[in-house]
mmCIF file of C-alpha atoms in Angstrom:
data_model
loop_
_atom_site.group_PDB
_atom_site.id
_atom_site.type_symbol
_atom_site.label_atom_id
_atom_site.label_comp_id
_atom_site.label_asym_id
_atom_site.label_seq_id
_atom_site.Cartn_x
_atom_site.Cartn_y
_atom_site.Cartn_z
ATOM 1 C CA MET K 510 115.161 80.533 75.364
ATOM 2 C CA PHE K 511 117.879 79.909 77.733
ATOM 3 C CA ARG K 512 117.245 80.815 81.528
ATOM 4 C CA LYS K 513 119.450 80.274 84.334
ATOM 5 C CA THR K 514 118.638 76.854 86.575
ATOM 6 C CA ILE K 515 120.937 78.059 89.381
ATOM 7 C CA ASP K 516 121.680 81.835 90.217
ATOM 8 C CA TYR K 517 125.041 82.388 88.799
ATOM 9 C CA ASP K 518 125.234 85.867 89.763
ATOM 10 C CA THR K 519 125.240 84.806 93.283
ATOM 11 C CA VAL K 520 127.394 81.871 92.724
ATOM 12 C CA SER K 521 129.816 84.115 90.958
ATOM 13 C CA LYS K 522 130.949 85.835 94.201
ATOM 14 C CA ILE K 523 132.917 82.677 95.268
ATOM 15 C CA TYR K 524 133.357 80.549 92.188
ATOM 16 C CA ASP K 525 136.919 81.395 91.819
ATOM 17 C CA GLN K 526 137.543 80.274 95.384
ATOM 18 C CA VAL K 527 136.517 76.834 94.665
ATOM 19 C CA ARG K 528 136.904 76.449 91.093
ATOM 20 C CA ALA K 529 140.093 76.670 88.957
ATOM 21 C CA GLY K 530 140.760 76.225 85.120
ATOM 22 C CA ASP K 531 141.851 72.832 84.287
ATOM 23 C CA PRO K 532 144.925 72.645 82.181
ATOM 24 C CA GLU K 533 144.432 68.952 81.932
ATOM 25 C CA MET K 534 141.125 68.979 80.625
ATOM 26 C CA VAL K 535 142.160 72.045 77.979
ATOM 27 C CA HIS K 536 145.193 69.756 76.981
ATOM 28 C CA GLN K 537 142.681 66.963 75.842
ATOM 29 C CA LEU K 538 140.918 69.647 73.901
ATOM 30 C CA LEU K 539 143.734 70.914 71.970
ATOM 31 C CA GLY K 540 144.952 67.156 71.017
ATOM 32 C CA GLY K 541 141.669 66.600 69.323
ATOM 33 C CA VAL K 542 141.775 69.722 67.224
ATOM 34 C CA ASN K 543 143.682 71.549 64.755
ATOM 35 C CA LEU K 544 143.780 75.217 65.111
ATOM 36 C CA THR K 545 145.523 78.275 63.612
ATOM 37 C CA PRO K 546 146.062 81.768 65.000
ATOM 38 C CA ASP K 547 142.897 82.614 62.635
ATOM 39 C CA SER K 548 140.730 80.037 63.928
ATOM 40 C CA LEU K 549 137.808 81.441 65.790
ATOM 41 C CA VAL K 550 136.944 79.610 69.217
ATOM 42 C CA LEU K 551 133.885 79.761 71.343
ATOM 43 C CA ASP K 552 133.857 78.658 74.860
ATOM 44 C CA ILE K 553 130.232 78.158 75.594
ATOM 45 C CA GLY K 554 129.191 78.923 79.057
ATOM 46 C CA CYS K 555 132.518 80.112 79.822
ATOM 47 C CA GLY K 556 131.869 81.141 83.720
ATOM 48 C CA THR K 557 134.646 83.087 85.215
ATOM 49 C CA GLY K 558 136.852 82.467 82.258
ATOM 50 C CA ASN K 559 139.091 79.901 83.886
ATOM 51 C CA ASN K 560 139.591 77.441 80.879
ATOM 52 C CA THR K 561 138.714 80.315 78.235
ATOM 53 C CA ILE K 562 141.990 81.851 79.512
ATOM 54 C CA LEU K 563 143.675 78.625 79.803
ATOM 55 C CA PHE K 564 142.661 77.685 75.917
ATOM 56 C CA ALA K 565 143.517 80.996 74.571
ATOM 57 C CA GLY K 566 146.897 81.239 75.931
ATOM 58 C CA THR K 567 147.660 77.571 75.012
ATOM 59 C CA SER K 568 146.158 77.532 71.606
ATOM 60 C CA GLY K 569 146.971 80.836 70.050
ATOM 61 C CA ALA K 570 143.805 81.045 68.518
ATOM 62 C CA ARG K 571 140.985 83.638 68.646
ATOM 63 C CA VAL K 572 139.059 82.857 71.623
ATOM 64 C CA ILE K 573 135.564 84.120 72.578
ATOM 65 C CA GLY K 574 133.754 83.605 75.910
ATOM 66 C CA LEU K 575 130.138 83.186 75.982
ATOM 67 C CA ASP K 576 127.798 83.172 79.308
ATOM 68 C CA ILE K 577 124.507 83.963 80.258
ATOM 69 C CA SER K 578 125.584 85.336 83.781
ATOM 70 C CA LEU K 579 126.805 88.974 84.036
ATOM 71 C CA GLY K 580 128.239 88.121 87.399
ATOM 72 C CA MET K 581 130.284 85.536 85.960
ATOM 73 C CA LEU K 582 131.328 87.433 83.042
ATOM 74 C CA GLY K 583 132.290 90.264 85.518
ATOM 75 C CA LYS K 584 134.791 87.862 87.129
ATOM 76 C CA ALA K 585 136.495 86.778 84.003
ATOM 77 C CA ARG K 586 136.497 90.399 82.664
ATOM 78 C CA SER K 587 138.816 91.169 86.013
ATOM 79 C CA LYS K 588 141.175 88.617 84.723
ATOM 80 C CA THR K 589 141.775 89.725 81.197
ATOM 81 C CA SER K 590 141.246 92.481 79.055
ATOM 82 C CA LYS K 591 142.240 90.754 75.917
ATOM 83 C CA LEU K 592 139.402 88.025 75.176
ATOM 84 C CA PRO K 593 136.090 89.104 73.908
ATOM 85 C CA LEU K 594 133.213 88.087 76.457
ATOM 86 C CA VAL K 595 129.769 88.073 75.295
ATOM 87 C CA GLN K 596 126.619 87.772 77.461
ATOM 88 C CA ALA K 597 124.061 85.840 75.723
ATOM 89 C CA PRO K 598 121.779 82.640 75.973
ATOM 90 C CA SER K 599 123.454 79.767 74.525
ATOM 91 C CA ASP K 600 120.673 78.822 72.365
ATOM 92 C CA CYS K 601 120.636 82.392 70.763
ATOM 93 C CA VAL K 602 123.978 83.409 70.262
ATOM 94 C CA PRO K 603 124.951 86.673 68.389
ATOM 95 C CA PHE K 604 127.073 85.584 65.400
ATOM 96 C CA LYS K 605 127.127 84.807 61.793
ATOM 97 C CA ASP K 606 126.044 81.469 60.061
ATOM 98 C CA GLU K 607 129.452 79.516 59.957
ATOM 99 C CA SER K 608 131.705 82.069 61.604
ATOM 100 C CA ILE K 609 133.125 79.505 64.544
ATOM 101 C CA ASP K 610 135.597 76.983 63.561
ATOM 102 C CA PHE K 611 135.365 75.283 67.131
ATOM 103 C CA ALA K 612 133.119 75.440 69.724
ATOM 104 C CA PHE K 613 133.399 73.596 73.120
ATOM 105 C CA MET K 614 131.564 73.498 76.590
ATOM 106 C CA THR K 615 132.949 72.011 79.685
ATOM 107 C CA GLU K 616 130.721 70.722 82.322
ATOM 108 C CA VAL K 617 128.049 72.984 80.910
ATOM 109 C CA ILE K 618 125.305 70.950 79.202
ATOM 110 C CA HIS K 619 123.615 69.986 82.308
ATOM 111 C CA HIS K 620 122.980 73.613 83.043
ATOM 112 C CA LEU K 621 120.807 74.100 79.614
ATOM 113 C CA PRO K 622 117.087 73.909 79.685
ATOM 114 C CA ASP K 623 116.622 73.492 75.867
ATOM 115 C CA ILE K 624 119.579 71.390 74.978
ATOM 116 C CA PRO K 625 118.353 70.544 71.236
ATOM 117 C CA ALA K 626 117.999 74.390 70.826
ATOM 118 C CA THR K 627 121.598 75.217 72.111
ATOM 119 C CA LEU K 628 123.166 72.381 69.941
ATOM 120 C CA GLN K 629 120.878 73.503 66.635
ATOM 121 C CA GLU K 630 122.351 77.094 67.328
ATOM 122 C CA ILE K 631 125.833 75.985 67.670
ATOM 123 C CA TYR K 632 125.474 73.844 64.496
ATOM 124 C CA ARG K 633 124.290 77.085 62.726
ATOM 125 C CA VAL K 634 127.446 78.975 63.698
ATOM 126 C CA THR K 635 129.974 76.230 63.367
ATOM 127 C CA SER K 636 131.743 76.626 60.109
ATOM 128 C CA ARG K 637 131.470 73.899 57.326
ATOM 129 C CA THR K 638 134.963 72.304 58.350
ATOM 130 C CA GLY K 639 134.117 72.947 62.197
ATOM 131 C CA SER K 640 133.538 70.935 65.120
ATOM 132 C CA ILE K 641 132.445 70.953 68.660
ATOM 133 C CA CYS K 642 133.452 68.949 71.707
ATOM 134 C CA ILE K 643 131.091 68.785 74.820
ATOM 135 C CA VAL K 644 132.830 67.789 77.762
ATOM 136 C CA THR K 645 130.590 66.131 80.359
ATOM 137 C CA GLN K 646 130.151 62.906 82.473
ATOM 138 C CA SER K 647 128.226 59.944 81.900
ATOM 139 C CA HIS K 648 125.990 58.416 84.340
ATOM 140 C CA LYS K 649 128.278 55.582 85.563
ATOM 141 C CA GLN K 650 130.984 58.633 86.122
ATOM 142 C CA ILE K 651 128.364 60.395 88.145
ATOM 143 C CA ASP K 652 128.028 57.400 90.749
ATOM 144 C CA ARG K 653 131.597 57.152 90.973
ATOM 145 C CA ARG K 654 132.226 60.841 92.510
ATOM 146 C CA GLN K 655 132.888 61.136 96.145
ATOM 147 C CA THR K 656 130.163 63.610 96.422
ATOM 148 C CA SER K 657 127.770 60.683 95.307
ATOM 149 C CA ARG K 658 129.118 58.977 98.199
ATOM 150 C CA PHE K 659 128.587 61.493 100.886
ATOM 151 C CA PHE K 660 125.483 63.019 99.379
ATOM 152 C CA PRO K 661 123.579 60.502 97.600
ATOM 153 C CA THR K 662 120.683 62.615 96.248
ATOM 154 C CA THR K 663 123.159 64.611 94.125
ATOM 155 C CA ALA K 664 123.728 61.431 91.979
ATOM 156 C CA THR K 665 119.862 61.145 91.328
ATOM 157 C CA VAL K 666 119.584 64.933 90.655
ATOM 158 C CA ASP K 667 122.590 64.913 88.485
ATOM 159 C CA LYS K 668 121.330 61.773 86.355
ATOM 160 C CA GLU K 669 118.099 63.609 85.866
ATOM 161 C CA ARG K 670 120.186 66.867 84.678
ATOM 162 C CA TYR K 671 122.933 65.270 82.808
ATOM 163 C CA PRO K 672 121.700 63.727 79.397
ATOM 164 C CA ASP K 673 124.043 60.287 79.202
ATOM 165 C CA ILE K 674 126.175 59.803 76.549
ATOM 166 C CA PRO K 675 124.178 58.088 73.865
ATOM 167 C CA GLU K 676 121.514 60.823 74.079
ATOM 168 C CA ILE K 677 124.140 63.736 73.467
ATOM 169 C CA GLU K 678 125.373 61.720 70.620
ATOM 170 C CA GLN K 679 121.767 61.370 69.058
ATOM 171 C CA LEU K 680 121.169 64.961 69.378
ATOM 172 C CA LEU K 681 124.514 66.125 67.692
ATOM 173 C CA LEU K 682 123.320 63.855 65.102
ATOM 174 C CA ALA K 683 119.737 65.040 64.994
ATOM 175 C CA VAL K 684 120.602 68.855 64.681
ATOM 176 C CA GLY K 685 123.245 67.825 61.652
ATOM 177 C CA PHE K 686 126.433 67.252 62.967
ATOM 178 C CA ASN K 687 128.577 64.203 61.628
ATOM 179 C CA GLU K 688 131.670 62.137 62.726
ATOM 180 C CA VAL K 689 130.067 61.974 66.339
ATOM 181 C CA ASN K 690 132.456 59.862 68.429
ATOM 182 C CA SER K 691 132.907 59.939 72.391
ATOM 183 C CA VAL K 692 136.297 59.601 74.374
ATOM 184 C CA GLU K 693 136.350 58.469 77.901
ATOM 185 C CA TYR K 694 139.192 60.108 79.661
ATOM 186 C CA ASN K 695 140.315 59.124 83.482
ATOM 187 C CA PHE K 696 142.353 61.611 85.210
ATOM 188 C CA LYS K 697 145.331 60.552 87.625
ATOM 189 C CA PRO K 698 143.742 59.613 90.937
ATOM 190 C CA VAL K 699 144.310 61.951 93.522
ATOM 191 C CA SER K 700 143.745 62.272 97.392
ATOM 192 C CA LEU K 701 141.151 64.669 98.166
ATOM 193 C CA GLY K 702 142.362 67.052 100.997
ATOM 194 C CA ASP K 703 141.186 70.537 102.318
ATOM 195 C CA ASP K 704 140.609 72.098 98.814
ATOM 196 C CA PHE K 705 137.683 69.263 98.141
ATOM 197 C CA LEU K 706 136.230 69.713 101.702
ATOM 198 C CA ASN K 707 136.393 73.732 101.349
ATOM 199 C CA THR K 708 134.639 73.514 98.014
ATOM 200 C CA VAL K 709 131.909 71.128 99.585
ATOM 201 C CA SER K 710 131.425 73.605 102.523
ATOM 202 C CA ARG K 711 131.021 76.442 100.256
ATOM 203 C CA ARG K 712 128.542 74.452 98.056
ATOM 204 C CA GLY K 713 131.020 75.013 95.262
ATOM 205 C CA PHE K 714 129.502 72.111 93.186
ATOM 206 C CA SER K 715 126.060 72.917 91.791
ATOM 207 C CA MET K 716 124.367 69.941 92.515
ATOM 208 C CA LEU K 717 124.863 70.680 96.095
ATOM 209 C CA HIS K 718 122.176 73.735 95.763
ATOM 210 C CA LYS K 719 119.956 71.094 94.466
ATOM 211 C CA ILE K 720 119.641 69.054 97.716
ATOM 212 C CA SER K 721 117.915 69.698 100.945
ATOM 213 C CA ASN K 722 119.924 71.635 103.592
ATOM 214 C CA ASP K 723 119.450 68.852 106.098
ATOM 215 C CA GLU K 724 120.842 66.199 103.668
ATOM 216 C CA PHE K 725 123.752 68.826 102.916
ATOM 217 C CA GLU K 726 124.538 69.316 106.531
ATOM 218 C CA ARG K 727 124.555 65.522 107.105
ATOM 219 C CA GLY K 728 126.655 64.721 104.275
ATOM 220 C CA LEU K 729 129.276 67.489 105.168
ATOM 221 C CA GLU K 730 129.395 66.284 108.687
ATOM 222 C CA ASN K 731 130.148 62.783 107.402
ATOM 223 C CA LEU K 732 132.757 64.213 104.980
ATOM 224 C CA LYS K 733 134.601 65.833 107.643
ATOM 225 C CA ASN K 734 134.560 62.375 110.221
ATOM 226 C CA ALA K 735 136.090 60.648 107.160
ATOM 227 C CA PHE K 736 138.720 63.033 107.073
ATOM 228 C CA GLN K 737 139.412 62.902 110.720
ATOM 229 C CA SER K 738 139.547 59.071 110.589
ATOM 230 C CA GLY K 739 142.172 58.904 107.987
ATOM 231 C CA ASP K 740 139.919 57.961 105.193
ATOM 232 C CA PRO K 741 142.282 58.827 101.864
ATOM 233 C CA LEU K 742 139.319 59.632 99.769
ATOM 234 C CA LEU K 743 140.990 58.792 96.376
ATOM 235 C CA TYR K 744 139.407 59.953 93.278
ATOM 236 C CA SER K 745 140.054 59.759 89.587
ATOM 237 C CA ALA K 746 137.501 62.079 87.777
ATOM 238 C CA GLY K 747 136.047 60.606 84.682
ATOM 239 C CA TYR K 748 134.992 62.680 81.587
ATOM 240 C CA ASN K 749 133.777 62.131 78.401
ATOM 241 C CA PHE K 750 134.697 64.456 75.555
ATOM 242 C CA VAL K 751 131.895 64.014 72.996
ATOM 243 C CA TRP K 752 133.393 65.316 69.381
ATOM 244 C CA ALA K 753 131.185 65.923 66.259
ATOM 245 C CA SER K 754 132.089 67.910 63.275
ATOM 246 C CA LYS K 755 130.133 69.182 60.183
ATOM 247 C CA THR K 756 131.788 67.276 57.406
#
């Protein structure tokens, strides 16, 4: 059974101050799937609904947000009264067999205590012609993060939390999915600024909750010094979109 690995009811209080929906990520998801207004889509681990709302508004499909955290869902509900939001563990979702046309999760898989059970459950509810996309980072992409530069232990922590791409592909095949393939996508390089510093200062990235306070304070001080010295802090976020279908 799914259990929260971080207290997201507490994190939800500041989540929207440091995290926003990602139009480019949603654009890449939409480019890989054919949906109609009748299609039923499930956003697994929807959090405060940022990407859920973006996806629904852009795709025109029927979209449901699912999360284990009532705090996160409360924030999502404050933004929309139209989308169904469901509080449930991802390895025991309250949907009928073969009822979902497309399921996706964005930066969620590393929060799942029992990944095989979740993927088996998603397979159960995915329609015969349906598909899934898991958006995540490879271990190499984790190493290239700016957070890994200033908080080195976060890279070690996250490579333990994140299954690497070949493992995800094998897990999808093991539960019955076919046509498994991964697409690496690199976002346009950006110079990180005050928004990034604000996110880090508030521990808006989940892995910052997994390191000691001493390391966090040292890293934060080094990050502030880098800004003050004029370090451009260029970063091109890289993700893998792992796709799979039943047919």
